[in-house]
mmCIF file of C-alpha atoms in Angstrom:
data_model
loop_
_atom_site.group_PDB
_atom_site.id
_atom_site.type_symbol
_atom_site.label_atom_id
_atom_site.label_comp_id
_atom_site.label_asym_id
_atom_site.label_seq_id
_atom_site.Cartn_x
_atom_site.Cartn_y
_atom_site.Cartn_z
ATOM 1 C CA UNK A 181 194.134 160.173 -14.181
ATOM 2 C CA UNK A 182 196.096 160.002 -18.033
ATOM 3 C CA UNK A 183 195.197 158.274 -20.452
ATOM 4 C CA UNK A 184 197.990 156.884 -23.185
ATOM 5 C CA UNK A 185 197.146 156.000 -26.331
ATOM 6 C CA UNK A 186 200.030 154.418 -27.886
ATOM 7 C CA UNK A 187 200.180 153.892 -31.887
ATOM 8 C CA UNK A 188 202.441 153.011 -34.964
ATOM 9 C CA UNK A 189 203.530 149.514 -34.696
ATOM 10 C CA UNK A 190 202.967 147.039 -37.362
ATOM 11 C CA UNK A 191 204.855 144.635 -39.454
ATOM 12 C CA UNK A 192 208.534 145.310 -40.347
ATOM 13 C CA UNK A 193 211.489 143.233 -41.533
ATOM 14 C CA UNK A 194 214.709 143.046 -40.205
ATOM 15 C CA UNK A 195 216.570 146.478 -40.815
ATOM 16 C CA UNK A 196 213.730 147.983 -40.738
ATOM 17 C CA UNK A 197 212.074 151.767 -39.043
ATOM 18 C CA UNK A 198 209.167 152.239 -36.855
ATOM 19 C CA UNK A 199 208.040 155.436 -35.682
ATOM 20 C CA UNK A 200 205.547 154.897 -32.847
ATOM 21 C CA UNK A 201 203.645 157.617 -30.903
ATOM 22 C CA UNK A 202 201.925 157.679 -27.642
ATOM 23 C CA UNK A 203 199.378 160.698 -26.580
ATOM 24 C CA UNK A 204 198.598 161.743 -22.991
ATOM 25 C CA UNK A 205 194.604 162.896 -22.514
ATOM 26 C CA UNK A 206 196.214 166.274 -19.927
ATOM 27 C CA UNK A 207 198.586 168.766 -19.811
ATOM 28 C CA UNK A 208 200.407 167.421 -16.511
ATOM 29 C CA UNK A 209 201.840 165.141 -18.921
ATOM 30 C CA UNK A 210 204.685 167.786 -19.505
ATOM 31 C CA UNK A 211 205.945 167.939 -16.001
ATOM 32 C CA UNK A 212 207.540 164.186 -15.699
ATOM 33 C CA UNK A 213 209.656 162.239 -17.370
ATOM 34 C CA UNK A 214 208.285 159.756 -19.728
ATOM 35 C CA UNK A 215 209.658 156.279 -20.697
ATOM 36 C CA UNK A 216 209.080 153.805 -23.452
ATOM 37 C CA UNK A 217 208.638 150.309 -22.340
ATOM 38 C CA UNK A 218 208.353 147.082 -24.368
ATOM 39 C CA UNK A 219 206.923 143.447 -23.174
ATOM 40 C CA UNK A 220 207.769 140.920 -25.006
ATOM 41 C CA UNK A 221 205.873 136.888 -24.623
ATOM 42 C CA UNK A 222 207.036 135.352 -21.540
ATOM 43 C CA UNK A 223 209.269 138.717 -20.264
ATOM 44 C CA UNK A 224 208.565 141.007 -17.788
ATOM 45 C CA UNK A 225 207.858 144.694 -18.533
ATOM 46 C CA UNK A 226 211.260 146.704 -19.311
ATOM 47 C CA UNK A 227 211.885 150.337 -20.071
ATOM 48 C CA UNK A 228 214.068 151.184 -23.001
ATOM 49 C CA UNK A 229 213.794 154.818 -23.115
ATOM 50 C CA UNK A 230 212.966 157.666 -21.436
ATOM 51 C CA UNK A 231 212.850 161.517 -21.625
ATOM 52 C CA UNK A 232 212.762 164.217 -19.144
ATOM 53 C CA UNK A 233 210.051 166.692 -18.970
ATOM 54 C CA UNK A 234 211.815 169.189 -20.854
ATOM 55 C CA UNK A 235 213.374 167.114 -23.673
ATOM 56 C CA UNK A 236 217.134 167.840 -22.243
ATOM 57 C CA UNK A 237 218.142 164.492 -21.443
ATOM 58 C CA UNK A 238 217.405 160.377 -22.491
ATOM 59 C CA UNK A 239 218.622 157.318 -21.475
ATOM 60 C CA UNK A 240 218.400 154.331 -23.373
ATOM 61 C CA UNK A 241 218.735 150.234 -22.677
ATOM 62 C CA UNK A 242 221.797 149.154 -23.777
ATOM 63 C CA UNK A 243 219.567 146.673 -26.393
ATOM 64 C CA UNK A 244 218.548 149.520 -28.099
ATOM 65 C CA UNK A 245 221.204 152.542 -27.673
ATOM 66 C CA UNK A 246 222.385 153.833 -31.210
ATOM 67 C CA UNK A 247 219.160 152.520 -32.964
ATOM 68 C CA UNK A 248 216.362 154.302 -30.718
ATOM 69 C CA UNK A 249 215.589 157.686 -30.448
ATOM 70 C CA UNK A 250 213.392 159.204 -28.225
ATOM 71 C CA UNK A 251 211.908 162.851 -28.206
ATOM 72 C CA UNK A 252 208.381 164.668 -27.260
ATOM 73 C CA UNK A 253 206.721 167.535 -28.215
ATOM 74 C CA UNK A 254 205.006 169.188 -25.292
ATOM 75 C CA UNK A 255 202.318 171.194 -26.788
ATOM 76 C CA UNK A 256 200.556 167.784 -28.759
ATOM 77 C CA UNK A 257 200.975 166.146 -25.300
ATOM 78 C CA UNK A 258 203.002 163.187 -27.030
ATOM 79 C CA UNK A 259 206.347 161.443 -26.711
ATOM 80 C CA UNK A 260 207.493 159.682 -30.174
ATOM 81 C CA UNK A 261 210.046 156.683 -30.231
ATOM 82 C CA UNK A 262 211.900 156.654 -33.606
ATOM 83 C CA UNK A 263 213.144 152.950 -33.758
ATOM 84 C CA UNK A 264 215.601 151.615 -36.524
ATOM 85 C CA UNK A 265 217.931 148.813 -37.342
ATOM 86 C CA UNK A 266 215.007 146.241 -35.942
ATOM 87 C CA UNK A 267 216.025 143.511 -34.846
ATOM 88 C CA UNK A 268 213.594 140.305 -34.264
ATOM 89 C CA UNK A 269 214.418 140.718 -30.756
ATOM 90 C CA UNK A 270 212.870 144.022 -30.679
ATOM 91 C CA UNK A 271 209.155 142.108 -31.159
ATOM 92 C CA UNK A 272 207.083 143.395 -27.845
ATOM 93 C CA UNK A 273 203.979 144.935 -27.346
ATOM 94 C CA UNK A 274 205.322 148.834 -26.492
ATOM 95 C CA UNK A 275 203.809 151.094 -24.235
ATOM 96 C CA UNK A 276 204.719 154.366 -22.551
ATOM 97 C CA UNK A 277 204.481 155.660 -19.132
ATOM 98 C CA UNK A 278 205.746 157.431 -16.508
ATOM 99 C CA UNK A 279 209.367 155.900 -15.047
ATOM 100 C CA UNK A 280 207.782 155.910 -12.001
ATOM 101 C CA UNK A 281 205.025 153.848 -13.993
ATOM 102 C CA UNK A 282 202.245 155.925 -12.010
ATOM 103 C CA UNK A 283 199.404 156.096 -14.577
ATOM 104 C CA UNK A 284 197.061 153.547 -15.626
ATOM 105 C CA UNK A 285 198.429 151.474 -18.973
ATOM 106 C CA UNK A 286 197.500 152.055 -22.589
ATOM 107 C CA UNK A 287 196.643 149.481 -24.512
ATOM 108 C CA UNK A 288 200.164 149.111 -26.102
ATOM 109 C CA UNK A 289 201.160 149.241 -29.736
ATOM 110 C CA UNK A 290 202.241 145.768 -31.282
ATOM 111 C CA UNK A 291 205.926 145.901 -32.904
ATOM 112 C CA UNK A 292 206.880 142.418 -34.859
ATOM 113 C CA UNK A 293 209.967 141.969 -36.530
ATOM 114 C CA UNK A 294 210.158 139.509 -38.798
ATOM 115 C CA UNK A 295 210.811 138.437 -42.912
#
């Protein structure tokens, strides 16, 4: 089993930048592709990023494309998500996982937009 540890969320206005991080507890973590998810009151668990193993390629929601970037770094066992332009609508608890959403859930990272 992995644990996540998600972290970097807080407070932000509108127009706003967020940096969050999320560390896996074991190596293995560098063999699959990792994805950001968010959960927002009332809504059902979506992914809005994700990375492959290496780094080469991310996909992004369309909600977020051209104000979310994703990357990892391999050797600190983490995957970053670099979020600007908030919007309100980006207020979710975010967590990362798997795509294939095969390992046990962190605890999440709270992101609220608001002025």
């Amino acid at each position: 089993q992995v644990q996540l540890v998600e972290s970097g969320g807080g407070l932000v206005q509108p127009g706003g930048s967020l940096r969050l991080s999320c560390a896996a507890s074991r190596t293995i973590f560098r063999i699959y592709t990792m994805g950001w998810y968010r959960q927002a009151p009332g809504k059902q668990r979506e992914l809005v990023a994700h990375i492959t193993s290496t780094g080469g390629s991310t996909n992004y929601a369309d909600s977020v494309k051209g104000r979310f970037t994703i990357s990892r770094d391999n050797a600190k066992n983490t995957i970053y998500l670099q979020m600007n332009s908030l919007k309100p609508e980006d207020t979710a608890v975010y967590y990362c996982n798997t795509i294939q959403r095969i390992w046990e859930w962190g605890q999440g990272t709270q992101v609220t937009v608001s002025s």
